[in-house]
PDB file of C-alpha atoms in Angstrom:
ATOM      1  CA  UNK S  29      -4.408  -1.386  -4.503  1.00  0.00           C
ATOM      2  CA  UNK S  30      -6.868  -2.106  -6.897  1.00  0.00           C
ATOM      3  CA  UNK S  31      -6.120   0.946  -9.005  1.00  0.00           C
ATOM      4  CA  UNK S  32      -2.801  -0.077  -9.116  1.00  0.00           C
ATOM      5  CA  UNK S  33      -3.332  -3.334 -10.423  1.00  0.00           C
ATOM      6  CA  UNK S  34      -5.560  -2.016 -13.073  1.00  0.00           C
ATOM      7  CA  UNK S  35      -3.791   0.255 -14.498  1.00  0.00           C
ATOM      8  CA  UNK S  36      -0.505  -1.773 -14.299  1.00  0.00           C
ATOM      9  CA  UNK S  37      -3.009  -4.738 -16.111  1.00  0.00           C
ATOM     10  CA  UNK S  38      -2.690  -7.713 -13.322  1.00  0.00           C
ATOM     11  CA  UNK S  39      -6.104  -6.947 -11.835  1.00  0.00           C
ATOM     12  CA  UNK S  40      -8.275  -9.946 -12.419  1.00  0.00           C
ATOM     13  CA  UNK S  41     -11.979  -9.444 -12.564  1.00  0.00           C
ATOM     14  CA  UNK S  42     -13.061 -12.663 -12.016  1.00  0.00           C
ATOM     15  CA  UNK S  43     -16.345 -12.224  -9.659  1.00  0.00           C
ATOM     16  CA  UNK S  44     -17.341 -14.665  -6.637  1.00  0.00           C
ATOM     17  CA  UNK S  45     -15.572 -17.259  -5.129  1.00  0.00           C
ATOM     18  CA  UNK S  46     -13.843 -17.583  -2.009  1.00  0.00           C
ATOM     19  CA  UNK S  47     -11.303 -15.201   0.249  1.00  0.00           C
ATOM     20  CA  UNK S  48      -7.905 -14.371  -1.410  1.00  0.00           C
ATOM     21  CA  UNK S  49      -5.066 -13.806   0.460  1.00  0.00           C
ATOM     22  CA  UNK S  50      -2.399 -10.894  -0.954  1.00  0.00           C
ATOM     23  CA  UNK S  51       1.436 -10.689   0.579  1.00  0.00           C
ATOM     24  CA  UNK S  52       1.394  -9.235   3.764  1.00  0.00           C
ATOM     25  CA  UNK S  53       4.592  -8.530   6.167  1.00  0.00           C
ATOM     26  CA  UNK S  54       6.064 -11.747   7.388  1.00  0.00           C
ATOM     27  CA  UNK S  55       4.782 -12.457  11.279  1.00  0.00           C
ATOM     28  CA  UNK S  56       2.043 -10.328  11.273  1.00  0.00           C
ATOM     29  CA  UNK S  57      -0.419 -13.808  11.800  1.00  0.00           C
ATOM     30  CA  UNK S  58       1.581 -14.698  14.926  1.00  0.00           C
ATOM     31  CA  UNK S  59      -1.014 -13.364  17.756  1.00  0.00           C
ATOM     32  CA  UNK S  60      -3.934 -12.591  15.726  1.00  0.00           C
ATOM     33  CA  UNK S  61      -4.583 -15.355  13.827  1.00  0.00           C
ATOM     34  CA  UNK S  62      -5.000 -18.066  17.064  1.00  0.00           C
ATOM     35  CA  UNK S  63      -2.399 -20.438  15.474  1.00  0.00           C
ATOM     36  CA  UNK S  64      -3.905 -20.291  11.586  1.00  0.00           C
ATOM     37  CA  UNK S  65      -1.126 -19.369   9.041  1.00  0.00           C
ATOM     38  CA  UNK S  66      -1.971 -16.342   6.384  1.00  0.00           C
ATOM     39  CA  UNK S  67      -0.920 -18.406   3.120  1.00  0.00           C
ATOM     40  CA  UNK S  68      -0.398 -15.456   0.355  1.00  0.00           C
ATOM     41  CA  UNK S  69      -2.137 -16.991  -2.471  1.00  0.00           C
ATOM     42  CA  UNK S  70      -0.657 -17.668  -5.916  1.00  0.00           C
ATOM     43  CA  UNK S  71      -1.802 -17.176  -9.407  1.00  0.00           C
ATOM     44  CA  UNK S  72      -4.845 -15.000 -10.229  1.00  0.00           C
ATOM     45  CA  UNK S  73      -6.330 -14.966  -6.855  1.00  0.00           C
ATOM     46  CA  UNK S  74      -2.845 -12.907  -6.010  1.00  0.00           C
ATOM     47  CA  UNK S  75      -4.343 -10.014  -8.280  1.00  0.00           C
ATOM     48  CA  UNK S  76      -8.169 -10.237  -7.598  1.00  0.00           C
ATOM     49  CA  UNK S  77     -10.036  -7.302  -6.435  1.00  0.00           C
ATOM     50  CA  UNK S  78      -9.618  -5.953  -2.754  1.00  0.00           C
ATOM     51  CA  UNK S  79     -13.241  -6.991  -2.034  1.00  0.00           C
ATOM     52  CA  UNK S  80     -12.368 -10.274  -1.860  1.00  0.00           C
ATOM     53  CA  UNK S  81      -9.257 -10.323   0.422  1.00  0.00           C
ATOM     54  CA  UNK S  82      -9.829 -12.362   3.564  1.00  0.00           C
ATOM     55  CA  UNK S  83     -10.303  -9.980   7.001  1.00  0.00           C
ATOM     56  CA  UNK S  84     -10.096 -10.424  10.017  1.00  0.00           C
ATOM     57  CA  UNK S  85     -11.580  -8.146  12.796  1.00  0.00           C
ATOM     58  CA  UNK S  86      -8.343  -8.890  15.113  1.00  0.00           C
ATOM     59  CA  UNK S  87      -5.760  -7.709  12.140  1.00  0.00           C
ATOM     60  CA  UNK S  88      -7.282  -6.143   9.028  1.00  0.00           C
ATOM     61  CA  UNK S  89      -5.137  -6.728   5.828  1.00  0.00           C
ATOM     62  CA  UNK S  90      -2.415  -3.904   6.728  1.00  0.00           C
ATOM     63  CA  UNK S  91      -2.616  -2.126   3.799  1.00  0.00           C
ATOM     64  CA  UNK S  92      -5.962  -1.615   3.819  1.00  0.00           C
ATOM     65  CA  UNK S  93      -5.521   0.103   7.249  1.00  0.00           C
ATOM     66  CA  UNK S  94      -3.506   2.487   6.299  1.00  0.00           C
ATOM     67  CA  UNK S  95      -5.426   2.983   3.515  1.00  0.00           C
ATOM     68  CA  UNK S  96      -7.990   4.278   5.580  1.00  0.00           C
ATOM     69  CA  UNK S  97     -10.207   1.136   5.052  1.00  0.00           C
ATOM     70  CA  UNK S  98     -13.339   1.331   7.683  1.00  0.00           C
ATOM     71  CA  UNK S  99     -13.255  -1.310  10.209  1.00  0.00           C
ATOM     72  CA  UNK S 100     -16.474  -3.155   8.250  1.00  0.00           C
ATOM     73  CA  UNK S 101     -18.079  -3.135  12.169  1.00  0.00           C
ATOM     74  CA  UNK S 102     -20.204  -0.075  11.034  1.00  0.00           C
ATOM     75  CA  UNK S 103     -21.837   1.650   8.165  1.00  0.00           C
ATOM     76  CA  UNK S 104     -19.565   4.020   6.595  1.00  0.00           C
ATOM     77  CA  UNK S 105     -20.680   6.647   3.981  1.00  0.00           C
ATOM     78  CA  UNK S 106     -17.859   8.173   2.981  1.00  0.00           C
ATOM     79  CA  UNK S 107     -14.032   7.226   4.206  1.00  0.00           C
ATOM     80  CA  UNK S 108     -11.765   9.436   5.928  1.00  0.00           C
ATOM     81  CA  UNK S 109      -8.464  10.565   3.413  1.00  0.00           C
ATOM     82  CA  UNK S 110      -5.470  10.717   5.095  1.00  0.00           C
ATOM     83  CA  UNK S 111      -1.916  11.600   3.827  1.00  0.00           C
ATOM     84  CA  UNK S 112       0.885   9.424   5.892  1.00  0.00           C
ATOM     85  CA  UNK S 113       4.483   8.716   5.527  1.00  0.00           C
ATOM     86  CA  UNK S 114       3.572   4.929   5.963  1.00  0.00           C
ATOM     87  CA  UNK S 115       1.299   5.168   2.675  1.00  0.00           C
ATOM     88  CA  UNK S 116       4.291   6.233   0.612  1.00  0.00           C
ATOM     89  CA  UNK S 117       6.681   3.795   2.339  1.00  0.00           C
ATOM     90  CA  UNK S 118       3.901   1.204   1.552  1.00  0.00           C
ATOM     91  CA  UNK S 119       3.699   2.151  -1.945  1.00  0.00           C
ATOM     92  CA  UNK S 120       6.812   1.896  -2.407  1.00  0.00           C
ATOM     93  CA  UNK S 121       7.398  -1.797  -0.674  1.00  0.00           C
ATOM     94  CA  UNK S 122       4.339  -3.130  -0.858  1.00  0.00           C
ATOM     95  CA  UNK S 123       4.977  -7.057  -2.311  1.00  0.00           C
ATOM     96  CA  UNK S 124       1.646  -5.540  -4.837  1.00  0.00           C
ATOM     97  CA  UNK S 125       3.027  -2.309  -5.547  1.00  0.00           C
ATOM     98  CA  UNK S 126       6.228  -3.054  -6.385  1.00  0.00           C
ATOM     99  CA  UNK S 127       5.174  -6.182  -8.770  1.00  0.00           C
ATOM    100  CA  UNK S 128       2.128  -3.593 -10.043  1.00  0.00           C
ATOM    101  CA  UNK S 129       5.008  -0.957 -10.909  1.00  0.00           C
ATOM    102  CA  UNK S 130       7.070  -3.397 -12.710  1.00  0.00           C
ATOM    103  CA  UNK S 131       3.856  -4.775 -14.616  1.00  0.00           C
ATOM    104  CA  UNK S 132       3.102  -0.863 -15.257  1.00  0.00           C
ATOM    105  CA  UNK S 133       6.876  -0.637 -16.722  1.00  0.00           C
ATOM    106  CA  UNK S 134       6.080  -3.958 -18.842  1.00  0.00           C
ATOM    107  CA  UNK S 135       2.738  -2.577 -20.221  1.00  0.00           C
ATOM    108  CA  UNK S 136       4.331   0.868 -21.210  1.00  0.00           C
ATOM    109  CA  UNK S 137       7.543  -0.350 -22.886  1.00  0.00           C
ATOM    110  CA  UNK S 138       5.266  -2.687 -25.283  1.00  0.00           C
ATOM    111  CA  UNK S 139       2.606  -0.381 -25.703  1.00  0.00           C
ATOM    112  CA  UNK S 140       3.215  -0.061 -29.745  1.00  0.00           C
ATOM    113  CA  UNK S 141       4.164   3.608 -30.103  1.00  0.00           C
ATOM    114  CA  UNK S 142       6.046   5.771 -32.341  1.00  0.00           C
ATOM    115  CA  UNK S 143       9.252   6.711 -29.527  1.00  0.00           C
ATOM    116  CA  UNK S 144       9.239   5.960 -25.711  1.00  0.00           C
ATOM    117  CA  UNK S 145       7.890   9.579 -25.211  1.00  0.00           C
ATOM    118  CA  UNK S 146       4.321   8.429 -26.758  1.00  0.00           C
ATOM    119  CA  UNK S 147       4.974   5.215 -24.403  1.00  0.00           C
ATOM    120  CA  UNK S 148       5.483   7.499 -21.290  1.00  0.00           C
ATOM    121  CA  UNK S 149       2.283   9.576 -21.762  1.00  0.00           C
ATOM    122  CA  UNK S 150       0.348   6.518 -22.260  1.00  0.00           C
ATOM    123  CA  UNK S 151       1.264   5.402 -19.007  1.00  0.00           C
ATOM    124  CA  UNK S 152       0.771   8.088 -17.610  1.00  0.00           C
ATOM    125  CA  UNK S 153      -2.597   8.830 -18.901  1.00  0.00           C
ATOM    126  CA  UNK S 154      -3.736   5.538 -17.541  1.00  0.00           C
ATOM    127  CA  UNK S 155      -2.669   6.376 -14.350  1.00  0.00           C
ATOM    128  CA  UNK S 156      -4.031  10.786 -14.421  1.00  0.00           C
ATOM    129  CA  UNK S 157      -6.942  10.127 -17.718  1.00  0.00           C
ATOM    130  CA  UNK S 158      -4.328  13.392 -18.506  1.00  0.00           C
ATOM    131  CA  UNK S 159      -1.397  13.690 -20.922  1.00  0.00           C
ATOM    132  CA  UNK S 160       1.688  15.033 -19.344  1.00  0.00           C
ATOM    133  CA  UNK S 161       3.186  18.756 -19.445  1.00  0.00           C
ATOM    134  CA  UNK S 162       6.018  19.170 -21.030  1.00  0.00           C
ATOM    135  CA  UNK S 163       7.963  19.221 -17.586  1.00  0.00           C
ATOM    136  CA  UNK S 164       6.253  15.865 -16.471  1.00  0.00           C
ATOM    137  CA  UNK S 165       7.023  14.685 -20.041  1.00  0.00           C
ATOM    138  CA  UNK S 166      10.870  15.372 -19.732  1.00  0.00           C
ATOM    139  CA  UNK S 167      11.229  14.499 -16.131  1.00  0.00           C
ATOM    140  CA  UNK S 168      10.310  10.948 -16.698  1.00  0.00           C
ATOM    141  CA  UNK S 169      12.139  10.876 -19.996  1.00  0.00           C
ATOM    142  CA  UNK S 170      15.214  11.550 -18.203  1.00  0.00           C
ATOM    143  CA  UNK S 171      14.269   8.885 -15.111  1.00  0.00           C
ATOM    144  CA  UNK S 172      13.596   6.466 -18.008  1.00  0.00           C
ATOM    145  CA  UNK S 173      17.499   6.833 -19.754  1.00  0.00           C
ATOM    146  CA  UNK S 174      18.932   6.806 -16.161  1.00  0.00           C
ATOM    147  CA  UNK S 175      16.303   4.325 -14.291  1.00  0.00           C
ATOM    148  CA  UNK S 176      14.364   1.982 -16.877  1.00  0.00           C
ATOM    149  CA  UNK S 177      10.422   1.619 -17.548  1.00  0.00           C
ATOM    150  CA  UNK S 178       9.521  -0.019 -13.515  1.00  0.00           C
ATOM    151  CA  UNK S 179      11.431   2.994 -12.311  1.00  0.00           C
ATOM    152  CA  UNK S 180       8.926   5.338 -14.203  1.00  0.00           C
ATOM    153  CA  UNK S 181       6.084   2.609 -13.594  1.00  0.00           C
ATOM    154  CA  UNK S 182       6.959   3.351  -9.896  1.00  0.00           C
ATOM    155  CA  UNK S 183       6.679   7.349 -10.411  1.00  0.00           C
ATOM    156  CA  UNK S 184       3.647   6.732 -11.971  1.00  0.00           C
ATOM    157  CA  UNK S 185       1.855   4.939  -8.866  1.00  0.00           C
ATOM    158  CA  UNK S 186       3.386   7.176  -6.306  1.00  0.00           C
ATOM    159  CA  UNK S 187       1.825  10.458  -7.975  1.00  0.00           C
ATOM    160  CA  UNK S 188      -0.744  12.329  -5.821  1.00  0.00           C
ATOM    161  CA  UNK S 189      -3.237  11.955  -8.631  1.00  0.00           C
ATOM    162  CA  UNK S 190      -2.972   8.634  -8.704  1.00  0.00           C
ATOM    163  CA  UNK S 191      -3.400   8.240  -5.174  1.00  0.00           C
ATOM    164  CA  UNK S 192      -6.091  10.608  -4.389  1.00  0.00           C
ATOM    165  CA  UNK S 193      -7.574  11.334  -7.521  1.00  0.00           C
ATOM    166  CA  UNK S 194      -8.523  14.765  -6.299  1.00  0.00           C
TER     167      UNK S 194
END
């Protein structure tokens, strides 16, 4: 989450303060939350880093879990990696995701470059620190003419090196 919001510009770096509050699915405060109401915040606190989203032992932020976030109960050293069809559906819905892609699109399409080829690989060296092969180069061309810039922005945040960064 944070990586996407970085790269895509939105993340705000503002350090301290109190417990933010990113979209999650509608309902999911119904049982776990004793009656208290998850209020998605607004403005910067919407983009802040995931250190500061509010938690709750009885429902962790969702994303987070299937993220692979530890549970915070213990010490963790290193987190377990795992690869699940609800991560891509995730970042592909996610209320952040989708509004990080579109940022991503944004960011690329005004990046001052020469031709929208120059704009793709700087996109997508934020996203790998790698410029694109000449395959990656014209596959996204070609999504761009069909799809637009939060189409490729999209691409961008769903590739495995952005994800894993193995």
């Amino acid at each position: 989450r944070d990586q996407a919001l970085q790269v895509s510009g939105l993340l705000v770096n503002k350090v301290g303060g109190s417990s933010v509050f990113p979209p999650q699915p509608i309902g999911i405060d119904n049982s776990a939350y004793a009656g208290d109401r998850w209020k998605t915040s607004s403005g910067e606190n919407k983009y802040r880093r995931g250190i500061y989203t509010f938690w709750r032992r009885t429902s962790p932020y969702p994303t987070f879990q299937i993220f692979d976030a530890p549970s915070r109960e213990v010490y963790c050293a290193r987190r377990n990696q795992s690869n699940t069809p609800l991560q891509a559906l995730a970042l592909l819905n996610d209320p952040v995701f989708v509004e990080a892609a579109k940022a991503l699109g944004k960011r690329m399409a005004e990046h001052k470059a020469k031709n929208d080829n120059d704009r793709i690989c700087f996109g997508f060296r934020l996203c790998t620190a790698r410029y694109p092969n000449d395959l990656e180069l014209t596959t996204l061309a070609r999504l761009l003419a069909n799809d637009g810039w939060e189409a490729v922005g999209t691409v961008l945040l769903n590739l495995d090196e952005m994800v894993t960064r193995e």
